[in-house]
XYZ file of C-alpha atoms in Angstrom:
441
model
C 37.056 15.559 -8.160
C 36.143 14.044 -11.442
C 32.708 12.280 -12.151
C 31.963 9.775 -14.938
C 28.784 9.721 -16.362
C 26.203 11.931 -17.992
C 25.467 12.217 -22.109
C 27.089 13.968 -25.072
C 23.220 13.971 -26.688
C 22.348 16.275 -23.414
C 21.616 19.913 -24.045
C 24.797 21.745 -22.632
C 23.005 24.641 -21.164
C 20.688 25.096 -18.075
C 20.803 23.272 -14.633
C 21.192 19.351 -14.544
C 18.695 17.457 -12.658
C 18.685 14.513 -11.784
C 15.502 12.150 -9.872
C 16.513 9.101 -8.469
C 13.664 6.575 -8.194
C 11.131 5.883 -10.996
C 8.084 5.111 -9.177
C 5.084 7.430 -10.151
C 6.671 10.380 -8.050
C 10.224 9.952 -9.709
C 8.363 9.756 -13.238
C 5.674 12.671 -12.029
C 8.730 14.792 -10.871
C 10.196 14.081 -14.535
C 7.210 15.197 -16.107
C 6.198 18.419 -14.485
C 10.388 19.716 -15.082
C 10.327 18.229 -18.476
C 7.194 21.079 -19.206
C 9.938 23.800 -17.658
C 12.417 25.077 -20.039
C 14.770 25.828 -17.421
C 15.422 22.268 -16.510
C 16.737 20.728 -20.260
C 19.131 18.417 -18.722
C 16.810 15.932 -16.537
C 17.834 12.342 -15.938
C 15.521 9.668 -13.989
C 18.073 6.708 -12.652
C 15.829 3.544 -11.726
C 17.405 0.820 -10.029
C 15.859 -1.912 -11.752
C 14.907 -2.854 -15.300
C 11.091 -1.175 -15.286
C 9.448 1.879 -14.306
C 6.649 2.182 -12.099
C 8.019 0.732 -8.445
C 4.561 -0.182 -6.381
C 2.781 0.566 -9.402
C 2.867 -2.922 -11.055
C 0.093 -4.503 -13.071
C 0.658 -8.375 -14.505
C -1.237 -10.726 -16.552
C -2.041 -13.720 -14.838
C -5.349 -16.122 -14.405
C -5.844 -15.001 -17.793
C -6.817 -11.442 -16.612
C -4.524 -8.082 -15.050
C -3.182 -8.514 -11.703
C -2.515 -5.717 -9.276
C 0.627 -6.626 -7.802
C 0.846 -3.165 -5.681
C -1.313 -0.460 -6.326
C -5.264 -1.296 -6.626
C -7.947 1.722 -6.737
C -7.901 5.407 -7.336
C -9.101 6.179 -4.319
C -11.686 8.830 -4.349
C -11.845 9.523 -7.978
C -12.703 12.695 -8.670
C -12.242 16.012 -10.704
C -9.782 17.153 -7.507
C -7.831 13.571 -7.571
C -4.728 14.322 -9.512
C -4.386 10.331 -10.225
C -8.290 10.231 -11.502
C -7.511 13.096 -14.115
C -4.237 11.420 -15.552
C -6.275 8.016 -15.808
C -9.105 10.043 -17.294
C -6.784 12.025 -19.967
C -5.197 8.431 -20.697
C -8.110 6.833 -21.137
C -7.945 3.987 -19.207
C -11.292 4.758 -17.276
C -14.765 3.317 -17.950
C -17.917 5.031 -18.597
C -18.887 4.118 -15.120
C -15.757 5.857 -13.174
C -16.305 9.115 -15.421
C -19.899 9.174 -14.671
C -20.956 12.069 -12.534
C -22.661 9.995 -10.390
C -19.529 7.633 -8.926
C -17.398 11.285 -8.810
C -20.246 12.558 -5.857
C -20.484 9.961 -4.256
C -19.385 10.440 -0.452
C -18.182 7.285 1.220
C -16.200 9.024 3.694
C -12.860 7.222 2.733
C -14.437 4.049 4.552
C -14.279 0.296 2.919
C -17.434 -0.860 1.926
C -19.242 -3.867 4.178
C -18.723 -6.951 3.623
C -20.790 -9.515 1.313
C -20.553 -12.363 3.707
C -18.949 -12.751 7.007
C -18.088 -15.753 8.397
C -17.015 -16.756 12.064
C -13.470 -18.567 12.088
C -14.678 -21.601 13.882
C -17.680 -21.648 11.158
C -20.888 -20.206 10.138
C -21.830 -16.903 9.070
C -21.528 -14.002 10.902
C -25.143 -11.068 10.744
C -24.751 -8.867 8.410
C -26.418 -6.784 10.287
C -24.291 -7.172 13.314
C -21.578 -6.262 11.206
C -23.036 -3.196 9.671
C -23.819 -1.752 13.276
C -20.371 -2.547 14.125
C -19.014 -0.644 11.230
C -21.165 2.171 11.754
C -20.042 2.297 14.916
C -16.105 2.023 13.966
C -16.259 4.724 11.251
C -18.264 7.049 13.630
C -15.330 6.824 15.974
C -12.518 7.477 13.278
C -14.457 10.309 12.069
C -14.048 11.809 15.290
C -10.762 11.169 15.210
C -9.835 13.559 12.921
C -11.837 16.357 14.847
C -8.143 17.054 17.057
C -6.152 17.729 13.916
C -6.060 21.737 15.512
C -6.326 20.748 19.192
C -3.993 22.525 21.540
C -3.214 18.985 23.424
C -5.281 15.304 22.156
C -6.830 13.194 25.036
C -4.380 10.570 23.916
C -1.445 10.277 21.825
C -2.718 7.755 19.209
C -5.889 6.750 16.971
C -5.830 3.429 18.299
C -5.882 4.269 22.090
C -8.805 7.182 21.369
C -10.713 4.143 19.332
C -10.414 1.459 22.204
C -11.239 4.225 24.922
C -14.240 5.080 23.118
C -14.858 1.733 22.359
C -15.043 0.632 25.911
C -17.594 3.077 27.385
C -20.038 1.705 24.368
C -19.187 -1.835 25.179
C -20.016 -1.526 29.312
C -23.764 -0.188 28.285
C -24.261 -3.520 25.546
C -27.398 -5.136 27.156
C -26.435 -8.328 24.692
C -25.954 -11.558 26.207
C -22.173 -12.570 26.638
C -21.925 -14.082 23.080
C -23.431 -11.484 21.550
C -20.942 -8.644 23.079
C -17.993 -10.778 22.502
C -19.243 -11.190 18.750
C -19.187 -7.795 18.743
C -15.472 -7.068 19.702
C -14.650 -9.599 17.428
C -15.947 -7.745 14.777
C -14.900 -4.822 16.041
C -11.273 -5.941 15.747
C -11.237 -7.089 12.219
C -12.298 -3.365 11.425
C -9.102 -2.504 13.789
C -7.056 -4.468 11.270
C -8.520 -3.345 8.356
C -7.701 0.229 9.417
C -3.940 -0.983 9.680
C -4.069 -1.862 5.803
C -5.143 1.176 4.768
C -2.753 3.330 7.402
C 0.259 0.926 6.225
C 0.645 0.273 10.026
C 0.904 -2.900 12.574
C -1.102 -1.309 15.362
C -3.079 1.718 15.238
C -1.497 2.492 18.695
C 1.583 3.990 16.176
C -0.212 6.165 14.678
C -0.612 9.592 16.092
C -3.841 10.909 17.107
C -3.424 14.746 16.266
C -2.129 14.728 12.345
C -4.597 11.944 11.609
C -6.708 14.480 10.258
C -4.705 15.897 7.730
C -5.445 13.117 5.225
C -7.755 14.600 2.825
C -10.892 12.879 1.901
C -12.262 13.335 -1.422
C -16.033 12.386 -2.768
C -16.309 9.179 -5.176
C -16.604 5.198 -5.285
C -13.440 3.835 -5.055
C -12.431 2.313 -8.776
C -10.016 0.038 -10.550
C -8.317 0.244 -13.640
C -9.670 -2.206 -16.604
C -6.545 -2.348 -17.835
C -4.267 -2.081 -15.124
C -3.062 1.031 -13.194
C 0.442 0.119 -15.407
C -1.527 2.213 -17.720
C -0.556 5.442 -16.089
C 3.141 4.902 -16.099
C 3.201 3.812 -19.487
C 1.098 7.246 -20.161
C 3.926 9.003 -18.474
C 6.967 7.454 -19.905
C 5.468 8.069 -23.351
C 5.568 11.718 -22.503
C 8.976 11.890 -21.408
C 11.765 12.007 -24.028
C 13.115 9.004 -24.780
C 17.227 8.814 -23.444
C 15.698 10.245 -19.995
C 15.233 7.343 -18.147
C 18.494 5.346 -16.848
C 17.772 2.239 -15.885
C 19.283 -0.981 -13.709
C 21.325 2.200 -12.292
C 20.632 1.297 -8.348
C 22.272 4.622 -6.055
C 24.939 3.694 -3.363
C 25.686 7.161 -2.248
C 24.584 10.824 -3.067
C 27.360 13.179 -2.451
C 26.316 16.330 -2.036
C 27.528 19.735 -0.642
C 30.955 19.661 -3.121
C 32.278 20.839 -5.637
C 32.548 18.183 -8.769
C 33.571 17.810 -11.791
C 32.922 16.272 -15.228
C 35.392 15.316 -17.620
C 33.002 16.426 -20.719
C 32.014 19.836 -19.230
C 35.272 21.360 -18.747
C 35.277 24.606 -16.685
C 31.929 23.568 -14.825
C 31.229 22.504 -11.395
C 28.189 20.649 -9.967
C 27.271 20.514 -5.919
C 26.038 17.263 -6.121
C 27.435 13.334 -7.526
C 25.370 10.820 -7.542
C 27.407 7.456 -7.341
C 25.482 4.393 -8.294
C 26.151 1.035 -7.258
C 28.357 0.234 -10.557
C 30.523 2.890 -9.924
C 29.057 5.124 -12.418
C 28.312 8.915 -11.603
C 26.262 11.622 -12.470
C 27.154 15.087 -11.591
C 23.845 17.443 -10.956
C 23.113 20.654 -9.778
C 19.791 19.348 -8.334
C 18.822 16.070 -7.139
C 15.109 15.384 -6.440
C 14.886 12.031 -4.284
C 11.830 9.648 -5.040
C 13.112 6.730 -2.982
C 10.818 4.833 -1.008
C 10.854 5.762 3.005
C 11.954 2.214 4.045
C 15.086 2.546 1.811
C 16.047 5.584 2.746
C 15.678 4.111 7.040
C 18.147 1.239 5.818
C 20.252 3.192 4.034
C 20.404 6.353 5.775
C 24.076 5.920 7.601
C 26.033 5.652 4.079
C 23.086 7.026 1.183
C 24.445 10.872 1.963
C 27.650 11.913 2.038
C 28.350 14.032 4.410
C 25.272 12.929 6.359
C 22.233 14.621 6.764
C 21.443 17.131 9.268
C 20.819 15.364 12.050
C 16.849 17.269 12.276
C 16.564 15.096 8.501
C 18.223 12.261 9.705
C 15.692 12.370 12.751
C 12.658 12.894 10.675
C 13.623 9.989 8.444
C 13.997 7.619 11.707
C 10.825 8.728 13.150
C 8.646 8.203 10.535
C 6.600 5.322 10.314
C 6.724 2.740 7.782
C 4.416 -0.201 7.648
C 4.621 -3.804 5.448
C 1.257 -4.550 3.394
C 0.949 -7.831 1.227
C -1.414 -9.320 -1.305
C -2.078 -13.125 -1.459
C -3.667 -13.831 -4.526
C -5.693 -17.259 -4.576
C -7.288 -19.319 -7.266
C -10.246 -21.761 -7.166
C -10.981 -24.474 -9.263
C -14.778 -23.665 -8.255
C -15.928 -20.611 -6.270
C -17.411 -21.426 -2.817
C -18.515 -17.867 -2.622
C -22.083 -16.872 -3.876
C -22.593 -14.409 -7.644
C -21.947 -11.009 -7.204
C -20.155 -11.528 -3.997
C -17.285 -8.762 -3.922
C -15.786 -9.001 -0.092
C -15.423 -11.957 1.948
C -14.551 -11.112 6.094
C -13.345 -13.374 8.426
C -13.990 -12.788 12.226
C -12.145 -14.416 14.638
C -14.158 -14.720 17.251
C -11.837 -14.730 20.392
C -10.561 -11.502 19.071
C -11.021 -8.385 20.749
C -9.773 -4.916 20.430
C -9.557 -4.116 23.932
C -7.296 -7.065 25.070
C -3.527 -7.454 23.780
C -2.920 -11.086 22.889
C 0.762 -11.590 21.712
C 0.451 -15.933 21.223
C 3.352 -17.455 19.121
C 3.633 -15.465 15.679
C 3.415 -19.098 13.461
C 0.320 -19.775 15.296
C -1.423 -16.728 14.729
C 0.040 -14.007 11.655
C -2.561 -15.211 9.576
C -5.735 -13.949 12.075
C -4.473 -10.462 10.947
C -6.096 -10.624 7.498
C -8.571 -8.242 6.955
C -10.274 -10.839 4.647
C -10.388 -11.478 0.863
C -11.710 -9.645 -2.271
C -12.908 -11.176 -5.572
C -11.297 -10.441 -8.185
C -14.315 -9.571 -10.933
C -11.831 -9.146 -14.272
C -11.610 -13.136 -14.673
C -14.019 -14.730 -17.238
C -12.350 -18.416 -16.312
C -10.559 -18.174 -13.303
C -11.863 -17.725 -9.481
C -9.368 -15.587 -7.708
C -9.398 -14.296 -4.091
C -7.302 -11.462 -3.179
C -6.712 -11.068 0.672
C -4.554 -8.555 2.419
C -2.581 -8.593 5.658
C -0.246 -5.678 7.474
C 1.931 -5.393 10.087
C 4.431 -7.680 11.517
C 2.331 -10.555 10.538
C 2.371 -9.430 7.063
C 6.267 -9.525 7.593
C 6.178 -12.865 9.054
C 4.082 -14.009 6.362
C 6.765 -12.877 4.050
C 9.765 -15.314 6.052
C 7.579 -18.332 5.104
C 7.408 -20.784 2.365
C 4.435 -20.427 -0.148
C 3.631 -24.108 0.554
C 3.152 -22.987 4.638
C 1.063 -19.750 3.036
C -1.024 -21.352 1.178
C -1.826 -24.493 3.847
C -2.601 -22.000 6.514
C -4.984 -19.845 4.314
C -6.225 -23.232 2.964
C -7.062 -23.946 6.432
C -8.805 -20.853 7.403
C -11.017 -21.399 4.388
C -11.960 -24.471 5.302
C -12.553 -23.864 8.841
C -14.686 -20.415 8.111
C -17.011 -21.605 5.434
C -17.496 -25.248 6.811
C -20.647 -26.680 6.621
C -21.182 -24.355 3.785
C -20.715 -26.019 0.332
C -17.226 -25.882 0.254
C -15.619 -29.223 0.198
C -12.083 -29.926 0.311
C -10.745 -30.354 -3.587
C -12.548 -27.643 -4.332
C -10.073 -25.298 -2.307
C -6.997 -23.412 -3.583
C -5.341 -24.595 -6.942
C -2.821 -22.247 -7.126
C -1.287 -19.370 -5.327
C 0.169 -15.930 -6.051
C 1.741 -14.552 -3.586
C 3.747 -11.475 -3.821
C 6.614 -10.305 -1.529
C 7.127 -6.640 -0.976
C 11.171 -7.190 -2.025
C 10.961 -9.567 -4.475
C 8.771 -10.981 -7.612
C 5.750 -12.665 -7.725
C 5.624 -16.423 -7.515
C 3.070 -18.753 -8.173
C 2.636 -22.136 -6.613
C 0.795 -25.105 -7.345
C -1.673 -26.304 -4.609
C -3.615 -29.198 -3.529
């Protein structure tokens, strides 16, 4: 069977590679074989026209945007993405300091600077620090089972709303007071399904929750956009490596193939791209996002995969997050505010509301963040997970931006936000397509 593709340029000695995705695995893949002698003949195919996939910083409101990633998350000396932004130097004195590397936040979001109540007014601070305290506490101890013979239950979310429970029977509160609570208590909920990538902690699974490794230092941002690192990494790389608007339709593997320019040798694996192009490899290394491979997984492999693969792929969980990016004519919000939370105060964690979808996706934001790197703009960044985030995603930006207009405006009121003052444009970014921006009233 004869294969097109591959380069005269290529070194004709050693095993071919090939990695298919150029996201920062694909590229960090590339990099760590490109140090090997053994692998001469590497090739990265990307599907589209850039590298980076959910790595993807733009310039808009006359600063960087993250449209995907955000922070280095614990950034410290034993975070491999902290020491590639250090050795790139796109990290401040601040980040490097010793002091933001020790620091031990447990992997928990930092409280809010204001929370408001969705029907207006603020929400106490305090309340909402006791609530987190309590919140964290309990995911802690969710990670004690990681090594337990059998867990009490079979997911995080159950063990949380258990646990939950028995505190909320001894609250000697008044009624308001103890539904405020669960309110609260829920937004946490769906802030935990932003950073698990999930729609309900109920899906994820209570005994390999503690695997995920927590390491000490205050979450950070790249000044100059986390785009840095990939541009870092493709400037390592030699140049004719990366392939790109080469999308993969099927990798055959477990043959014996042919290439017309390498007479006399066989490769076990084709990759056929979408084009009808194809690379013949000896190895194949597979950077393609989880959710592609679920679509894809009855024709992407030819002959399928073992059916214990196929199973693991299926099983797997894969959740939607999204990023709304909003922009002020004037802030509402006070200086040196950094978080703003929204608690809905009919919410609970221990009841399982399912209203109309329209009605209700956008009560699944975990709130909004302000964006600090604009010296004339007043952005808001809020994030959203789940099948709301998915819903959200089915809508037009005009219906986007009127309900989160609404919210606004409902949560701050009789603060001194007044209505012109609210929302003059919108970013809003869809996880499989590009960004748009929107003028708004």
């Amino acid at each position: 069977m004869e294969s097109s593709g591959g380069d005269a340029e290529t070194p004709s000695f050693g095993p071919r590679v090939l990695v298919v995705g150029g996201g920062i695995a694909g590229l960090g893949a590339a990099q760590r074989l490109c140090r090997h002698p053994a692998f001469p003949r590497l090739r990265v195919l990307e599907a589209t026209a850039r590298a980076g996939g959910r790595i993807r910083s733009e310039r808009s409101f006359g600063g960087v945007v993250e449209i995907g990633a955000h922070w280095i998350h614990g950034p410290s000396q034993g975070n491999p993405v902290f020491q590639l932004a250090a050795k790139y130097g796109l990290l401040g004195e601040k980040e490097l300091s010793a002091e933001n590397q020790l620091m031990e936040t447990g992997g928990h979001v930092g409280l809010p600077s204001v929370s408001y109540a969705s029907s207006g007014g603020s929400v106490s601070l305090e309340l909402v620090a006791e609530m987190a305290t309590l919140f964290y506490s309990l995911v802690d101890q969710t990670r004690e089972f990681l090594h337990a013979a059998e867990p009490p239950v079979p997911s995080v979310g159950e063990y949380l709303k258990k646990e939950i429970s028995q505190r909320a029977a001894r609250w000697t509160e008044d009624e308001g007071t103890r539904k405020l609570k669960l309110a609260v208590l829920d937004s946490f909920f769906s802030l935990e399904c932003c950073v698990s990538g999930a729609h309900s902690m109920d899906l994820v699974a209570l005994a390999p929750f503690g695997e995920y490794s927590v390491l000490p230092g205050l979450d950070c941002t790249l000044p100059g956009g986390y785009q840095g690192l990939i541009d870092g990494i493709l400037a390592s790389l030699p140049q004719d490596m990366m392939v790109f608007n080469k999308p993969v339709k099927t990798v055959h593997w477990n043959g014996s193939f042919q290439e017309a320019t390498s007479p006399g040798e066989t490769f076990p694996v084709s990759v056929e791209c979408e084009d009808g192009t194809r690379f013949p490899a000896h190895h194949v290394v597979l950077t393609v996002p989880l959710g592609f491979l679920k679509e894809r997984l009855d024709t992407f492999f030819e002959p399928p995969l073992p059916t214990e693969k196929a199973e693991a792929i299926r099983k797997v969980g894969f959740g939607t997050n999204n990023k709304i990016f909003l922009e002020f004519a004037e802030p509402f919000w006070e200086p040196g505010c950094q978080h703003i939370q929204v608690v809905w105060e009919d919410a609970s964690p221990l009841q399982d509301a399912a209203p109309a979808m329209r009605d209700t996706w956008f009560r699944k934001l975990i709130g909004f963040l302000v964006l600090p790197s604009f010296p004339s703009a007043h952005v808001l960044c809020g994030f959203i997970a789940g099948l709301e985030s998915e819903f959200m995603e089915t809508l037009s930006d005009a219906e986007v931006l009127q309900a989160l207009t609404h919210v606004l405006r409902r949560a701050t009121a009789p603060d001194t936000v007044c209505w012109g003052s609210h929302t003059s444009d919108l970013l809003l970014h869809h996880t499989r397509s590009s960004a748009v921006r929107l003028e708004g009233g």
